[in-house]
GROMACS .gro file of C-alpha atoms in nm:
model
  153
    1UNK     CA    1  -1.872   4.992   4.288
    2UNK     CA    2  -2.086   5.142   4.024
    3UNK     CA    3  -2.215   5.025   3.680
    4UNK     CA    4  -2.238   5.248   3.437
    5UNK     CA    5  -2.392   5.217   3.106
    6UNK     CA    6  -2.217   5.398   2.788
    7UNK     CA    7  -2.373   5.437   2.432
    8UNK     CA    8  -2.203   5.201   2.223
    9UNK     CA    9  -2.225   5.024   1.823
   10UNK     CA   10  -2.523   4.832   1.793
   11UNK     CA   11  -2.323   4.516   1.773
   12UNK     CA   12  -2.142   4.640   2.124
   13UNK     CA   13  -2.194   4.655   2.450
   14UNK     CA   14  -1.952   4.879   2.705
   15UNK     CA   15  -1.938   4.848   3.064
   16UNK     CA   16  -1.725   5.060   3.299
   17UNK     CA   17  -1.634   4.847   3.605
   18UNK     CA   18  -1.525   4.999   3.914
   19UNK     CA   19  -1.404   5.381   4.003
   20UNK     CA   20  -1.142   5.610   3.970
   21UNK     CA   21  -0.806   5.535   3.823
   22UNK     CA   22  -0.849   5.164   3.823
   23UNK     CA   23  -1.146   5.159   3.618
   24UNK     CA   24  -1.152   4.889   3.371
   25UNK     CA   25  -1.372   4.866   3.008
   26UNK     CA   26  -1.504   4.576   2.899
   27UNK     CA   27  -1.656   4.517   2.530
   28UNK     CA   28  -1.862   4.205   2.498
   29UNK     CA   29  -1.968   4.133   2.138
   30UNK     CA   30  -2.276   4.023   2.068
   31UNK     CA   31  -2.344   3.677   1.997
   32UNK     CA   32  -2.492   3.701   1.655
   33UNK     CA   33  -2.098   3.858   1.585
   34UNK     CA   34  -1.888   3.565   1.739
   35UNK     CA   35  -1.781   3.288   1.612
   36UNK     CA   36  -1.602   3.139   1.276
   37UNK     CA   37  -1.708   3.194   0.966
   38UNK     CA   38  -1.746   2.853   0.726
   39UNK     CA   39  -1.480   2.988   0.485
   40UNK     CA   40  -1.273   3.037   0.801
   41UNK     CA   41  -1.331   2.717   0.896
   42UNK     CA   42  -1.301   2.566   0.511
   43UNK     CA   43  -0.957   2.759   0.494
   44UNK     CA   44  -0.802   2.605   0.798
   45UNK     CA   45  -0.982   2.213   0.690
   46UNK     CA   46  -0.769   2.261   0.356
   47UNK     CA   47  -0.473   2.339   0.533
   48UNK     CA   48  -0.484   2.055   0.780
   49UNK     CA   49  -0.549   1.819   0.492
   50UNK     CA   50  -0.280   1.958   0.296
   51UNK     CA   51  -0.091   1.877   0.561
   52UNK     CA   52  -0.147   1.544   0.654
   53UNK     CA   53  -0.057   1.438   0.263
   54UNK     CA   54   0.256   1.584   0.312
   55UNK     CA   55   0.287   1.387   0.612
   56UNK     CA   56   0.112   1.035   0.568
   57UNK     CA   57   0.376   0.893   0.273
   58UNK     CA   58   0.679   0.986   0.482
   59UNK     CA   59   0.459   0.823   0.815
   60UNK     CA   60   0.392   0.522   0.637
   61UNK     CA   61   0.763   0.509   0.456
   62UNK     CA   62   0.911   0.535   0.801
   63UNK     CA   63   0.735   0.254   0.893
   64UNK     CA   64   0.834   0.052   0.639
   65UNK     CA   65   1.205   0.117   0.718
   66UNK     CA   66   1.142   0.041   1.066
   67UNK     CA   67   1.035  -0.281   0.997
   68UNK     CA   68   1.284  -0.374   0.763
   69UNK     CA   69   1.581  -0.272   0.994
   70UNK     CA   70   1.403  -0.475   1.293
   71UNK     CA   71   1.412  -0.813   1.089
   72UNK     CA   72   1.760  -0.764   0.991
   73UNK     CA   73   1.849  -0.728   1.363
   74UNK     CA   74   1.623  -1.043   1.439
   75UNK     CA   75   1.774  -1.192   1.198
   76UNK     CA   76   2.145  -1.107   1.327
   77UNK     CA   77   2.059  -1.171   1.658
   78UNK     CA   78   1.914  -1.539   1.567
   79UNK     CA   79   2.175  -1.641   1.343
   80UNK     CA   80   2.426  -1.525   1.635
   81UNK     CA   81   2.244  -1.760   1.868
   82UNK     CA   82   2.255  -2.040   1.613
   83UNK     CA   83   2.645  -2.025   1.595
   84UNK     CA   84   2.639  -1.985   1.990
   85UNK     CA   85   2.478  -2.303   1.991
   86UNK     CA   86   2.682  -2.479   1.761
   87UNK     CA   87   3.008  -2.409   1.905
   88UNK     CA   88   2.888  -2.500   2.215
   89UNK     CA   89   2.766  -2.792   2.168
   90UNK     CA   90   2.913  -2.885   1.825
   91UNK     CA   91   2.562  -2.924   1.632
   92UNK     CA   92   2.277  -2.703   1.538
   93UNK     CA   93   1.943  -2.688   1.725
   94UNK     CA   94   1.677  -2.920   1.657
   95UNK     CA   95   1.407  -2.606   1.664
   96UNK     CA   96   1.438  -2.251   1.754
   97UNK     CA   97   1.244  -2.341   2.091
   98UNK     CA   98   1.589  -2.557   2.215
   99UNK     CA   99   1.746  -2.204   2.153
  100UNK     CA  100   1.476  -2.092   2.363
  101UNK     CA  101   1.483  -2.363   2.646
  102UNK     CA  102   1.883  -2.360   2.664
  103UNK     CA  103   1.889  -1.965   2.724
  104UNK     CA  104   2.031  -1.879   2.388
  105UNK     CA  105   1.717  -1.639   2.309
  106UNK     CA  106   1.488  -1.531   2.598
  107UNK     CA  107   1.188  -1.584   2.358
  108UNK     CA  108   1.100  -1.682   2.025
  109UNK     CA  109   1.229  -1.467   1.738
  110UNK     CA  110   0.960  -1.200   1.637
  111UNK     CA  111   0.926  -1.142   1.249
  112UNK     CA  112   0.797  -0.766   1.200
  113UNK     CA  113   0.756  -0.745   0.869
  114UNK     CA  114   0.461  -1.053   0.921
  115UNK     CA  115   0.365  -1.004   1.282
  116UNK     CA  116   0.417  -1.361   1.367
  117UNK     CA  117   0.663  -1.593   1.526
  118UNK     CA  118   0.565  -1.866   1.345
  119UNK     CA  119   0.628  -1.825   0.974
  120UNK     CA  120   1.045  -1.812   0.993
  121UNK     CA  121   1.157  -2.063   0.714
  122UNK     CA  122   1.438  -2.282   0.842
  123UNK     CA  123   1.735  -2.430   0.673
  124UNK     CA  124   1.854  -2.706   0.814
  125UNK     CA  125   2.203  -2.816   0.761
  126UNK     CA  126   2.394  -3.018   0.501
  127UNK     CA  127   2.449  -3.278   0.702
  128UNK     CA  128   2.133  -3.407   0.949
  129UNK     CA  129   2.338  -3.567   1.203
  130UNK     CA  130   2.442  -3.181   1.275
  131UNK     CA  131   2.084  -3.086   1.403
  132UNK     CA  132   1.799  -2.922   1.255
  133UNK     CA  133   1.813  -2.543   1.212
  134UNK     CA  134   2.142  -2.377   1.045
  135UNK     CA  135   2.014  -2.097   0.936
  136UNK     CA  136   1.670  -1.885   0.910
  137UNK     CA  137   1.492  -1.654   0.654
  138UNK     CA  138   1.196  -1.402   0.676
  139UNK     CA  139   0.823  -1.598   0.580
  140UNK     CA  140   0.746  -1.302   0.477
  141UNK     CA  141   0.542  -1.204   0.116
  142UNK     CA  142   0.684  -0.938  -0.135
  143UNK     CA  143   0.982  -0.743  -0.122
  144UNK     CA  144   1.233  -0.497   0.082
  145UNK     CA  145   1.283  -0.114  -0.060
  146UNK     CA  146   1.592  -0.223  -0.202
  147UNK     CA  147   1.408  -0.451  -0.437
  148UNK     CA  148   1.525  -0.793  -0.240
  149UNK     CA  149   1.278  -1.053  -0.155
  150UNK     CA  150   1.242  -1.092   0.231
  151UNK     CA  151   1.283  -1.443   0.198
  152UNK     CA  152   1.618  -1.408   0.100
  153UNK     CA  153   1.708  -1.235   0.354
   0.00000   0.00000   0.00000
């Protein structure tokens, strides 16, 4: 195998690797050449942040939706269990942890929109002799999309 040197650019360097027909060229660039410019590199940081402001509202609207569609499914699903529980047993619950402890829910309900299990408002029936918890609303502050308070819900 033989190395052999050909005049090149300045900025160039040419090397002819092996012999014969399977000889292969090589041009290395010189480091000084390489590299990104910094309006290169200032073009493609104001098209990523172009971008991501496209993309953050419709991330963070998404989100919102999600959130809203979860409670209302939380909210089905409790209310479901609360009507479970009264025609079985012909009153309410006295708390949502008898639904709970009678197998009605396999775990507290989860409220999305405020990250807690603990801030459900209850609404106990007419009537106290008929338990404790008829019905249950988001604790949550502020409103839906659609302009309805969460605690109406």
């Amino acid at each position: 195998m033989t190395c052999i040197r050909f005049p090149a650019k300045p900025a160039l360097t040419a090397f002819r690797i092996g012999n014969g027909r399977r000889a292969v060229e090589h041009e290395m660039k010189s480091v000084a050449t390489s590299g990104f410019t910094l309006i290169e590199l200032l073009v493609v940081m104001a098209i990523v942040a172009m971008l991501v402001t496209i993309a953050l509202p419709r991330y963070f609207g998404s989100v919102e939706r999600s959130r809203e569609a979860a409670l209302r499914t939380t909210l089905a699903n409790t209310r479901d269990a609360l009507d479970k529980h009264y025609a079985d047993n012909g009153k309410y619950p006295e708390s949502l942890e008898m639904l709970v402890s009678r197998k009605y829910l396999r775990q507290l309900p989860f409220d999305p929109v405020t990250d807690r299990s603990s801030t459900w408002l209850i609404v106990a029936p007419g009537d106290s002799s008929k338990g404790g918890v008829a019905d249950i609303h988001s604790g949550a502050e502020g409103a839906a999309r659609d302009g309805t308070p969460f605690r109406e819900w």
